[in-house]
Coordinates of C-alpha atoms in Angstrom, one line a residue:
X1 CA 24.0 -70.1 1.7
X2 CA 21.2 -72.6 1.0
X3 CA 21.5 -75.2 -2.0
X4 CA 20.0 -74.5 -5.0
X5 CA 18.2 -78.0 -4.7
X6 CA 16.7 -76.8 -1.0
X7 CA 15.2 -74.1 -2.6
X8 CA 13.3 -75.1 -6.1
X9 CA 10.1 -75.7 -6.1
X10 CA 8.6 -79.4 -6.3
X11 CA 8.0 -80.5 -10.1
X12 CA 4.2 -80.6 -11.5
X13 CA 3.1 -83.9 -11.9
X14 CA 2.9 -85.2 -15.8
X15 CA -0.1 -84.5 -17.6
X16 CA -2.3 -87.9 -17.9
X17 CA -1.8 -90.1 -21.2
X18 CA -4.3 -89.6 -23.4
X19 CA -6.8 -93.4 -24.4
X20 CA -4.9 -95.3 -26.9
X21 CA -1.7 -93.4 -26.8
X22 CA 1.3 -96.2 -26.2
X23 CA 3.9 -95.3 -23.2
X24 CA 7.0 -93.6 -24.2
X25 CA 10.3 -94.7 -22.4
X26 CA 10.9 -93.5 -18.9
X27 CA 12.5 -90.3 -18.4
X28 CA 16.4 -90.4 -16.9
X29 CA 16.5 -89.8 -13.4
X30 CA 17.3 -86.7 -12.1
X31 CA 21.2 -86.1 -11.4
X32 CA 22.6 -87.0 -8.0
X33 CA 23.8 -83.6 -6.2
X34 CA 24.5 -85.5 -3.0
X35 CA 22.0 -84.0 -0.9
X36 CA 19.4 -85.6 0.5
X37 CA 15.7 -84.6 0.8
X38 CA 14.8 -81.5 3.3
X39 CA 14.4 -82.6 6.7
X40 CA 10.8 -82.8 8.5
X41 CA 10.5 -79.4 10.9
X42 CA 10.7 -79.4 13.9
X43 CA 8.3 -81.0 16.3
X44 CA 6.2 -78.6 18.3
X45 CA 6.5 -77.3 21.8
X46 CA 4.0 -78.8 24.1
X47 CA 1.7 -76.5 24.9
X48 CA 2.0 -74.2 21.9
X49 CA -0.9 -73.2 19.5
X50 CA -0.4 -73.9 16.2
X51 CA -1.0 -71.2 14.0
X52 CA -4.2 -70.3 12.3
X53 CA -4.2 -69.4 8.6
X54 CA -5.5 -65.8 7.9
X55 CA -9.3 -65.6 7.0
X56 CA -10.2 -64.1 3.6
X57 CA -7.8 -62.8 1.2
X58 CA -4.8 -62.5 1.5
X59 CA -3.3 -58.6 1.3
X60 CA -0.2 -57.3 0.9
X61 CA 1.6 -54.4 3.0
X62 CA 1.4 -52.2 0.2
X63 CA -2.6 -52.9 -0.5
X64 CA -3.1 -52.5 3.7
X65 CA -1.2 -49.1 3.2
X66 CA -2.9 -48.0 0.4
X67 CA -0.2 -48.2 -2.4
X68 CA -1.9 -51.3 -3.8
X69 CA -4.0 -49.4 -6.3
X70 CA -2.2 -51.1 -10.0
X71 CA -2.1 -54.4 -10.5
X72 CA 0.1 -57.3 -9.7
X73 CA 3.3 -56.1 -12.1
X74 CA 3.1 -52.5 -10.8
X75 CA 3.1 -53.5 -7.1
X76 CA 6.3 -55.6 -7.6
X77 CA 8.2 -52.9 -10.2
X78 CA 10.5 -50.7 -8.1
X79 CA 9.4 -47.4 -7.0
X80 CA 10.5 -44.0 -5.9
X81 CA 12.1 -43.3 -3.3
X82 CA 10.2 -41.1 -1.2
X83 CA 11.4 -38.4 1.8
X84 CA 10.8 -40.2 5.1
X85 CA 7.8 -39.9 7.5
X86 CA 8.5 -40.2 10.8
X87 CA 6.0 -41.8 13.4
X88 CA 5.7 -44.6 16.0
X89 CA 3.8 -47.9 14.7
X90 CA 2.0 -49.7 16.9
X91 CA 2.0 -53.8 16.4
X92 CA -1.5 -55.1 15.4
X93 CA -2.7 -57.9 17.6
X94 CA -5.1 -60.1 16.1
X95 CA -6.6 -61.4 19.0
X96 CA -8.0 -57.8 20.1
X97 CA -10.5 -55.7 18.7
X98 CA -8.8 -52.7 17.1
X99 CA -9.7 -49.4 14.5
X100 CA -6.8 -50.5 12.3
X101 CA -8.8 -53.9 11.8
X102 CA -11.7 -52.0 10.4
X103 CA -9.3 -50.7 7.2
X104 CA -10.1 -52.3 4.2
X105 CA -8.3 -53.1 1.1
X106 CA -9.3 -50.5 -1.6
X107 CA -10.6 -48.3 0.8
X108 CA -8.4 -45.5 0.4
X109 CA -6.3 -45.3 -2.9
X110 CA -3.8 -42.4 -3.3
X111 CA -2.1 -40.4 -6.4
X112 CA 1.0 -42.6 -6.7
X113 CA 2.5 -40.1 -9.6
X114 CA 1.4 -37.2 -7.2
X115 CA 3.0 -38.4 -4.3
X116 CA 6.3 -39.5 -6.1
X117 CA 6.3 -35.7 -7.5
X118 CA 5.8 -33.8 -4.4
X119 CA 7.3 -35.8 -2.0
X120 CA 9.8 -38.0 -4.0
X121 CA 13.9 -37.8 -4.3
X122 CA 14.7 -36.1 -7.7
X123 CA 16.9 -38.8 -9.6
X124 CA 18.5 -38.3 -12.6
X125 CA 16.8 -40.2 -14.9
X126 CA 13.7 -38.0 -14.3
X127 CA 15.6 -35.4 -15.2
X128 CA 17.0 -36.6 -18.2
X129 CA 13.4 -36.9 -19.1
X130 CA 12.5 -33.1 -18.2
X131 CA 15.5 -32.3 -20.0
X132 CA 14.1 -34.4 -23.7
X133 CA 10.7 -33.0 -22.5
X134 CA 11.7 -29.2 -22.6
X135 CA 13.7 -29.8 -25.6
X136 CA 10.6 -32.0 -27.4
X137 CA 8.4 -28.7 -26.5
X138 CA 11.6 -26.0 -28.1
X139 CA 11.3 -28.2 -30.9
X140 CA 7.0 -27.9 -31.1
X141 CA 7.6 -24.0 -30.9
X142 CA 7.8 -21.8 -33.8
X143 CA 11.3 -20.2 -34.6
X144 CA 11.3 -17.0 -35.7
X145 CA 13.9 -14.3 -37.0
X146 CA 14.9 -12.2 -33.7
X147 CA 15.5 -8.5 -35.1
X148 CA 14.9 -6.7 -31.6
X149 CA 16.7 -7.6 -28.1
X150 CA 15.3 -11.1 -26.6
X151 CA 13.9 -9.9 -23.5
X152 CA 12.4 -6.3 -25.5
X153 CA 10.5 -8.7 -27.6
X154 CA 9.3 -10.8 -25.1
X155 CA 8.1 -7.6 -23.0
X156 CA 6.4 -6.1 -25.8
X157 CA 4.5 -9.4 -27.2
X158 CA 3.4 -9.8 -23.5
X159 CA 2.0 -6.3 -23.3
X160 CA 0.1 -6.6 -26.6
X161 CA -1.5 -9.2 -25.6
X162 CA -2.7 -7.9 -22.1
X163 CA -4.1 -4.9 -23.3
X164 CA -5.5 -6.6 -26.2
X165 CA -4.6 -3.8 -28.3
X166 CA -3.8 -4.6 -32.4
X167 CA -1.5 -3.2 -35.1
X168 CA -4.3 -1.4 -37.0
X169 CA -5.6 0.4 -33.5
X170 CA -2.0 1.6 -32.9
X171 CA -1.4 2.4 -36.2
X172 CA -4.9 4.5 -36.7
X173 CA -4.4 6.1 -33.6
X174 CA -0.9 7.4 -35.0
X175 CA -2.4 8.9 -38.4
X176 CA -5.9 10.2 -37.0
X177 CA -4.8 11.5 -33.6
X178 CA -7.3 8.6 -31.8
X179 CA -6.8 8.3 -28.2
X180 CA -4.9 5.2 -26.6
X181 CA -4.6 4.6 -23.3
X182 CA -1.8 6.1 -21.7
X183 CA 0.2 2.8 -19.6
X184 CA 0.4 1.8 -23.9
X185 CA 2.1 4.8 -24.8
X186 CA 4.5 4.8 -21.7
X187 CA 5.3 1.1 -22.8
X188 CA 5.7 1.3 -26.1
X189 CA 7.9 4.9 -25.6
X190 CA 10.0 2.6 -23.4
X191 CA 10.3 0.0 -25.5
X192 CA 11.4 2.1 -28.8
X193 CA 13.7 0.1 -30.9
X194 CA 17.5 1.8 -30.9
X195 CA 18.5 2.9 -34.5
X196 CA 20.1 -0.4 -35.0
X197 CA 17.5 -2.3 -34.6
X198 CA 14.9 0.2 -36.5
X199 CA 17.3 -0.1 -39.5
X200 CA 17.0 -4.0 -39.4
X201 CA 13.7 -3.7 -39.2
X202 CA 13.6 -1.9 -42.1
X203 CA 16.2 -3.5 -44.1
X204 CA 13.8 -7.0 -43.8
X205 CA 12.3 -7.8 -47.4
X206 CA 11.6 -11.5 -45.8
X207 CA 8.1 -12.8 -45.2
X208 CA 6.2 -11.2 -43.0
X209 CA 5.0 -14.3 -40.8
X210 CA 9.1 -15.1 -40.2
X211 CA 8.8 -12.5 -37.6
X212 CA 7.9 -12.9 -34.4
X213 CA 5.0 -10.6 -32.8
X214 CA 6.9 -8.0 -31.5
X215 CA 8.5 -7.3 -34.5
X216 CA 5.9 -7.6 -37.2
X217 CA 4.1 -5.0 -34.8
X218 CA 7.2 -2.9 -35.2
X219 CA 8.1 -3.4 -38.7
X220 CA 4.7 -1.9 -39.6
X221 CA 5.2 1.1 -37.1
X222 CA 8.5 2.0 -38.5
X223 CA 7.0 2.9 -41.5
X224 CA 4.9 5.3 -40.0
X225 CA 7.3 9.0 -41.1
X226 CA 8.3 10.3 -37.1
X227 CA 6.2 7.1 -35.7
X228 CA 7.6 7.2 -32.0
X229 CA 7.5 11.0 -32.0
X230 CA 3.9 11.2 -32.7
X231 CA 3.0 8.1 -30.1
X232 CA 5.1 11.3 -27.7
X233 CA 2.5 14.0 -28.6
X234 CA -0.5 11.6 -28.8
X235 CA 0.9 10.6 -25.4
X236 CA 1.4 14.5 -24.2
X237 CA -2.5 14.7 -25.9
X238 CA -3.7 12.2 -23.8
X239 CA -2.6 12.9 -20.5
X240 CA -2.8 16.6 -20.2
X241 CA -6.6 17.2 -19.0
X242 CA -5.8 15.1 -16.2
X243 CA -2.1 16.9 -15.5
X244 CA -3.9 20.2 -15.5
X245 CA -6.9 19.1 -13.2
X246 CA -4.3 17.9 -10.8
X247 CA -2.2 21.0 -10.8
X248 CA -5.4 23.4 -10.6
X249 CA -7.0 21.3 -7.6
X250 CA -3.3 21.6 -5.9
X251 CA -3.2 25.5 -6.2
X252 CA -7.0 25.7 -5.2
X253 CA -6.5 23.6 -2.1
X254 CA -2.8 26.0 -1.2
X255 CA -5.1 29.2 -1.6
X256 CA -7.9 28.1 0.8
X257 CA -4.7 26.6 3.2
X258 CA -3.1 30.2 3.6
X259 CA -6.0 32.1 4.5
X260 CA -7.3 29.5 6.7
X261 CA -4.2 29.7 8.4
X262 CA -4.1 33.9 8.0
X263 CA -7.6 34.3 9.3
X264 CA -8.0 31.7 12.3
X265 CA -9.4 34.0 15.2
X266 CA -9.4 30.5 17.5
X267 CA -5.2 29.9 16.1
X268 CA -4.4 33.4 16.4
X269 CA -5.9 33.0 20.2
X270 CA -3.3 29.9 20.5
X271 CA -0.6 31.7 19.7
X272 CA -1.4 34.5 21.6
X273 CA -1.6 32.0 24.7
X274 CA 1.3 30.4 24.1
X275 CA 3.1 33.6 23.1
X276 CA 2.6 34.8 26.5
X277 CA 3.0 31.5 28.2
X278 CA 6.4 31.2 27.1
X279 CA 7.3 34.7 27.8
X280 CA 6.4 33.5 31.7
X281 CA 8.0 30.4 31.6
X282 CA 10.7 32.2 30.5
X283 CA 10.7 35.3 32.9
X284 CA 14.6 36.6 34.0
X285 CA 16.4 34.7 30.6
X286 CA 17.8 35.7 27.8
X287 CA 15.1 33.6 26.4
X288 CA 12.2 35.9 27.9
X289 CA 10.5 39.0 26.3
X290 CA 10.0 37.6 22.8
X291 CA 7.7 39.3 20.6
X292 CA 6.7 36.4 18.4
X293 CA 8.5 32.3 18.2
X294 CA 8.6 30.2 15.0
X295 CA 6.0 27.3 14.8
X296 CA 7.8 24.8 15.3
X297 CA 7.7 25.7 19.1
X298 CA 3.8 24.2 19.1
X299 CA 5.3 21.0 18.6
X300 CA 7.3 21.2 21.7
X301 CA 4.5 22.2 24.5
X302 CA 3.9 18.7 25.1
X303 CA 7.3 17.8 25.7
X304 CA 7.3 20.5 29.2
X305 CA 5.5 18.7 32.1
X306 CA 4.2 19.8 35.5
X307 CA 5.5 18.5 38.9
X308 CA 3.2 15.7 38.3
X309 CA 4.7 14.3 35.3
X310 CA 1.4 13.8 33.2
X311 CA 0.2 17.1 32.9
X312 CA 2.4 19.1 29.7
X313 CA 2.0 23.0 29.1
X314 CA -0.2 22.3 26.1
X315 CA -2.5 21.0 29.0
X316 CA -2.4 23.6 30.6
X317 CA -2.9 26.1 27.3
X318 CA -5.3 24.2 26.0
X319 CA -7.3 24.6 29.5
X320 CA -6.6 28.3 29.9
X321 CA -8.2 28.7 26.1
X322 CA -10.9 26.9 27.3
X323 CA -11.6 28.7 30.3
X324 CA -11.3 32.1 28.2
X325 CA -13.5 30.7 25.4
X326 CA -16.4 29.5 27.8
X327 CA -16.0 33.4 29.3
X328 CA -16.6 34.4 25.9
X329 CA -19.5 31.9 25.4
X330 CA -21.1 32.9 29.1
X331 CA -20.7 37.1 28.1
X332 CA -22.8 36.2 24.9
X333 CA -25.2 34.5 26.7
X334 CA -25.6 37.1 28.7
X335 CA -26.0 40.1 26.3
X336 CA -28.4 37.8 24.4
X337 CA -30.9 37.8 27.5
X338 CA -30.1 42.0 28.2
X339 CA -29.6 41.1 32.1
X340 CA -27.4 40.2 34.7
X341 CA -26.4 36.2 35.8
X342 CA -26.8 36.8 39.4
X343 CA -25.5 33.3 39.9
X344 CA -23.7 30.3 38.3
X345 CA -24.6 27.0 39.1
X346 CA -22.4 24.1 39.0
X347 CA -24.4 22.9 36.1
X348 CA -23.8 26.3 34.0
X349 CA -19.9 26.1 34.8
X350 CA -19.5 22.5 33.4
X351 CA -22.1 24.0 30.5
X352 CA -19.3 26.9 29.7
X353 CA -16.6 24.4 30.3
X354 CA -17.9 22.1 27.6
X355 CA -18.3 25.2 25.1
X356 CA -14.7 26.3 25.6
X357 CA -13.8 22.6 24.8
X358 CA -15.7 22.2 21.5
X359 CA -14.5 25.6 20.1
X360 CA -10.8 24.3 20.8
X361 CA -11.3 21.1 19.4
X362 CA -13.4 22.8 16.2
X363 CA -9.9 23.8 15.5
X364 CA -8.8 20.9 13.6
X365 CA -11.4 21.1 11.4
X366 CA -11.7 24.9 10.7
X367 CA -7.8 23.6 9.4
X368 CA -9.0 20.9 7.2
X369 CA -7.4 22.8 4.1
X370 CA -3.9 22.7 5.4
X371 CA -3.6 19.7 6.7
X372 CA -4.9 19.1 2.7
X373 CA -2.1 21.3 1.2
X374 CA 0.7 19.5 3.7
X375 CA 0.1 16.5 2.2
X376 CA 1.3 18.1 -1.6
X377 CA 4.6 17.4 -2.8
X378 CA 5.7 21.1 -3.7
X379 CA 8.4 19.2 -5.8
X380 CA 5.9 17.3 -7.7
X381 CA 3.7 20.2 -8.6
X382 CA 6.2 22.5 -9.8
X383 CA 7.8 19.5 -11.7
X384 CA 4.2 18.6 -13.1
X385 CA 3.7 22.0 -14.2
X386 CA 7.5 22.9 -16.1
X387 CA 6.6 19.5 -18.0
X388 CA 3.3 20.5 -19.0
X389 CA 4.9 23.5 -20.1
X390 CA 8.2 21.8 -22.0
X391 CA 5.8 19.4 -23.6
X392 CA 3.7 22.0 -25.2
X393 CA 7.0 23.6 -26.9
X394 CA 7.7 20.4 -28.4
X395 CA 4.2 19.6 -29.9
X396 CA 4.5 22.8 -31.3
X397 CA 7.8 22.5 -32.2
X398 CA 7.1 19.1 -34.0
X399 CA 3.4 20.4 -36.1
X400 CA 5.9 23.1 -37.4
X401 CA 8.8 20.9 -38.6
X402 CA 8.6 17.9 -38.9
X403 CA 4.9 17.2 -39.9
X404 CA 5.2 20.6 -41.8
X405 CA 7.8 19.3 -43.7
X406 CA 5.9 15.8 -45.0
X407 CA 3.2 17.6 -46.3
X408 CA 0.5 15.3 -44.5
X409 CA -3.3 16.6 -44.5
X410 CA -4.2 13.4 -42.2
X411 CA -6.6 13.8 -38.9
X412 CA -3.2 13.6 -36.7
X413 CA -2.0 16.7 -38.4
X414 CA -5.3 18.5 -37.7
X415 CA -6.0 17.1 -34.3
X416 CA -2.4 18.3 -33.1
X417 CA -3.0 21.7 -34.8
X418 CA -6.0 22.3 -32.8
X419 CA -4.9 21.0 -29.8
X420 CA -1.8 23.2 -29.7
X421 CA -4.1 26.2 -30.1
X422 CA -6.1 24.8 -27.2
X423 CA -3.0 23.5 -25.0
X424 CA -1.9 27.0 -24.9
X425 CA -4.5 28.8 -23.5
X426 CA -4.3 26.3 -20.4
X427 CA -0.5 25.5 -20.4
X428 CA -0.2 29.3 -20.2
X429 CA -2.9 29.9 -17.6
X430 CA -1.2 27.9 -15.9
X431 CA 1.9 29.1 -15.4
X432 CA 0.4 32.5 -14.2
X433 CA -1.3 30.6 -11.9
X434 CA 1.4 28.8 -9.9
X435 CA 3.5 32.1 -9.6
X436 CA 0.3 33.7 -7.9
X437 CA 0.0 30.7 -5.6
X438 CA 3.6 30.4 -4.9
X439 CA 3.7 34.0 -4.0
X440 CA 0.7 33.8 -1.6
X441 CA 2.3 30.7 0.0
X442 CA 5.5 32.2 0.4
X443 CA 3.9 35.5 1.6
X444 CA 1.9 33.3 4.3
X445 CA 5.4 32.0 5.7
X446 CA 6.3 35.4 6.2
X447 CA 3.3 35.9 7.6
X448 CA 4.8 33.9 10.6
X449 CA 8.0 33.6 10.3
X450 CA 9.1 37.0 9.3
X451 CA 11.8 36.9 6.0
X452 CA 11.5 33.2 5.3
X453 CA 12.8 30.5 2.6
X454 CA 11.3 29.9 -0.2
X455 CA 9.6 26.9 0.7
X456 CA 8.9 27.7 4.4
X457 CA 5.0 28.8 3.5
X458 CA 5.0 24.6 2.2
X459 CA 6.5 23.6 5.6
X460 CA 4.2 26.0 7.9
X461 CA 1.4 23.5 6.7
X462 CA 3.6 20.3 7.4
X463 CA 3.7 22.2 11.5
X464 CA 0.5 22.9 11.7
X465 CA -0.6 19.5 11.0
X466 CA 1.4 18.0 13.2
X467 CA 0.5 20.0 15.6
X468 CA -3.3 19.4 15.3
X469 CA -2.7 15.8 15.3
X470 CA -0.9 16.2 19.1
X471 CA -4.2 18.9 20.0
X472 CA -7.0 16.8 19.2
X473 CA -4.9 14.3 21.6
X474 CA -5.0 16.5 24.3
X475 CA -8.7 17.8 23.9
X476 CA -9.6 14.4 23.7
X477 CA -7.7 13.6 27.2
X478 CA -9.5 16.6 28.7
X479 CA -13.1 15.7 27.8
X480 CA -12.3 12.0 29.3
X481 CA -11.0 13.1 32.3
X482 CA -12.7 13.7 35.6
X483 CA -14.0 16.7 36.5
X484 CA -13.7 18.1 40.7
X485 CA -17.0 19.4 42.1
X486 CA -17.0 23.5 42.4
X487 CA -16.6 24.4 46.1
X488 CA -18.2 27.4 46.6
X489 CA -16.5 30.0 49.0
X490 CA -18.3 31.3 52.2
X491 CA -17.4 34.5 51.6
X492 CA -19.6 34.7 48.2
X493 CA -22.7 32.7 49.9
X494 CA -23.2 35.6 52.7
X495 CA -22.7 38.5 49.8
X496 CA -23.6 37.6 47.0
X497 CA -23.4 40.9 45.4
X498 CA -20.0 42.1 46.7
X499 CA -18.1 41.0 43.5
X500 CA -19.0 41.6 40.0
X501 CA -21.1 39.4 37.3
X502 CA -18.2 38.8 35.4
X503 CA -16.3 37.5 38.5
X504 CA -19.4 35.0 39.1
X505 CA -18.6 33.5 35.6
X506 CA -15.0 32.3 36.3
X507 CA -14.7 29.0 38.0
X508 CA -14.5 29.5 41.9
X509 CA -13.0 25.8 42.2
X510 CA -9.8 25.8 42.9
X511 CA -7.7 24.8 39.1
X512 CA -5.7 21.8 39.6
X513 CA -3.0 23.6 37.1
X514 CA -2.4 26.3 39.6
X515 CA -0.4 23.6 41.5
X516 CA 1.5 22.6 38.1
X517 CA 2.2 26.1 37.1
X518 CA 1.7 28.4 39.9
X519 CA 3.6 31.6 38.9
X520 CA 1.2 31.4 35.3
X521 CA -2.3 30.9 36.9
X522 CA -1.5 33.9 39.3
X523 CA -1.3 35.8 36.2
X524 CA -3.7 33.9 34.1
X525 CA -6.8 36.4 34.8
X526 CA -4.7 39.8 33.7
X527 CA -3.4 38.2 30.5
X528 CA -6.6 36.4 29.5
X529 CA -9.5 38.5 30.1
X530 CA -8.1 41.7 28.9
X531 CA -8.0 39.6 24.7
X532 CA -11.5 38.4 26.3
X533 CA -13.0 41.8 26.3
X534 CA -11.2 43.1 23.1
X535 CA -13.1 40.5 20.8
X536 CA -16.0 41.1 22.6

């Protein structure tokens, strides 16, 4: 350790005498420590440069990094510690030209509160501070006399002011029968005080201001006779239009669904193909000679491939339906003209071919109300409806107690007496109308299905659209894929006239699907064209 003499500073020299002013003794020498004066430094190396003193002023690290932005008792008061930043400095050499010579003091002056707060080790004197902070700012705040739970009142003050809804509104609405908005009267139903707090509330003969918001807005509801049991009916007044819209539209949309699916020609055709597909497939099982197969089978034609792995029955069902359906299209076109196609051109089969194609995939839209109706929650509905139906007994029940007994000739009183008379005509229509509906749905699963649940008719629709979802696929895959070029045989180029018209019409290609599923295409022509001719 260094002496205390080595390091203090040299003494200012005395301040001159002012003229006339007589010499005062001679100060006492300074005390001997035994240590002589510093020695001289050492003499240079030969050869060495001695060192330049920097040019212009002189700057601190913390001005050259930026921190230098207060003033000269700020830059030396301690400072926060901050989280690390980890990089790799590079040592400035002042005898080469570098970017880091071109930074200036002041250039660049940073946030040194903003820095401390983001990036800065939380100590615990800041924290003490937070901590008089939060209670300086409990102090500021208002206290108020807490009738209702804390976190109810809270709630409720909040909502009030988000809806921007007052006392008077709520209070108006509750004697005139005025309509509030409907998320309010869930809320405030919610947020009913219990009966121990509604008799503190009442029991309160303090100021009015003591209170805090969500109980002065209570205190005045509370005298309001049955106050939470009319916000129920002006709630049950307010939302029923819309219930009943809801329900009606539901029922409308099952209707149309059932005989959509009742009075499809092109999905009774589809069953009918897949009917006697399936009977073929199944040929020498017990599985074999069915008469009809729940719906649920549609679903699984795509899981049954051919030899080639890519091609599924539905493939080959949807392709058979087209080749039936352009028949159909090509015998039209036929009777239409009132003569004979002596020939069909490769041009005219791909023409029939495409027409088969859009009346399969037409089926997904001639099905647009059930894939509507199996999107409905059948719990929902009937739930919807037996509230509707509960919550008109109790608005009547509460116009002939309750307000009958107060003897109140306010507009609430009228308003719910003629809204009663009104809810019941609807309520009651109703009712009537989802037996109907629920009949003709059930009616439409046995329809199908033979003696089925209750709910199956809901579930047919669920199938179905399933089901149209995986054929749109499919017809979608068989207009993108390639067509083979009809080969016609020799045997119809040198006698033309040897076979019939309708013969001429079929597709003289050999079918690609006849090498998937050969026992069904050698039987294709007796089971199609015989329902070909019959709709005809």
């Amino acid at each position: 350790m260094k002496p205390a003499s080595a390091t203090m500073a040299p003494q200012p020299p005395p301040p001159p005498m002012p003229p006339g002013a007589k010499p005062g003794p001679r100060p006492p020498p300074p005390p001997s420590t035994g240590i002589g004066p510093p020695r001289p430094p050492p003499p240079m190396p030969l050869g060495s440069k001695v060192p330049r003193p920097p040019s212009g002023p002189q700057r601190t690290a913390n001005a050259i990094s930026g921190e230098g932005s207060g003033s000269v008792d700020d830059t030396n008061a301690p400072k926060a510690k901050l989280k690390p930043f980890f990089w790799d400095k590079v040592a400035a050499n002042p005898d080469h030209s570098m970017v880091w010579n071109q930074i200036k003091s002041g250039s660049f002056q940073f946030n040194e509160e903003m820095i401390e707060t983001l990036f800065g080790y939380a100590s615990a004197d800041k924290n003490k501070n937070d901590k008089r902070k939060d209670a300086s700012t409990q102090e500021s705040v208002p206290q108020y006399i807490q009738l209702l739970e804390p976190k109810k009142a809270q709630n409720l003050a909040i909502l009030l002011r988000a809806l921007n809804v007052t006392t008077e509104e709520v209070c108006d609405a509750l004697r005139e029968g005025n309509e509030l908005p409907v998320e309010l009267l869930q809320t405030l139903l919610k947020m009913a005080p219990t009966m121990d707090e509604e008799l503190k509330l009442r029991m309160f003969n303090g100021e009015i201001s003591q209170l805090g918001p969500a109980e002065r807005f209570l205190k005045v509801l509370v005298d309001i006779p049955f106050a939470f049991k009319r916000m129920e009916v002006l709630l049950y007044m307010c939302s029923l239009y819309e219930e009943v819209t809801f329900a009606r539209e539901s029922f409308e949309t099952l209707e149309v669904a059932c005989k959509e699916l009742r009075s499809s020609r092109l999905f009774l055709k589809l069953l009918e193909a897949v009917l006697k597909t399936g009977n073929r497939m199944n040929d020498g099982t017990f599985r074999g000679g069915a008469q009809a197969f729940k719906l649920d089978t549609l679903l699984k034609l795509s899981d049954v491939k051919g030899v080639d792995g890519k091609t599924t029955l539905l493939h080959f069902v949807v392709q058979e339906i087209i080749r039936t359906e352009g028949l159909r299209a090509a015998r039209a076109a036929r009777e239409n003209k009132g003569s004979l196609v002596e020939d069909v051109s490769t041009d005219m089969e791909e023409h029939f071919h495409n027409l088969g194609l859009e009346v399969v995939s037409r089926l997904s839209s001639e099905l647009e109300n059930v894939k509507k109706a199996a999107a409905i929650d059948a719990e929902t509905l009937t739930g919807t409806v037996a509230k509707l139906g509960h919550g008109l007994l109790k608005a009547r029940d509460f116009l002939k107690s309750e307000m009958k007994n107060t003897n109140e000739q306010s507009g609430f009183h009228e308003a719910l007496k003629s809204f009663v008379h009104n809810a019941e005509v609807d309520v009651t229509s109703l009712l009537e109308e989802e037996k109907r509906i629920m009949a003709l749905v059930k009616s439409t699963g046995d329809y199908f299905h033979g003696n089925a649940h209750k709910d199956e008719g809901l579930r047919l629709f669920v199938i179905v659209r399933d089901f149209l979802i995986i054929l749109d696929k499919v017809c979608k895959e068989v207009r993108n894929a390639p067509r083979k070029p009809v080969k016609t045989h020799k045997n119809h180029a040198s006698n033309p006239s040897s076979s019939s018209s309708e013969s001429r019409l079929a597709p003289t290609s050999p079918d690609p699907h006849q090498k998937l599923f050969n026992a069904i295409a050698e039987r294709r022509m007796e089971n199609f064209s015989s329902s070909s001719d019959d709709e005809s």
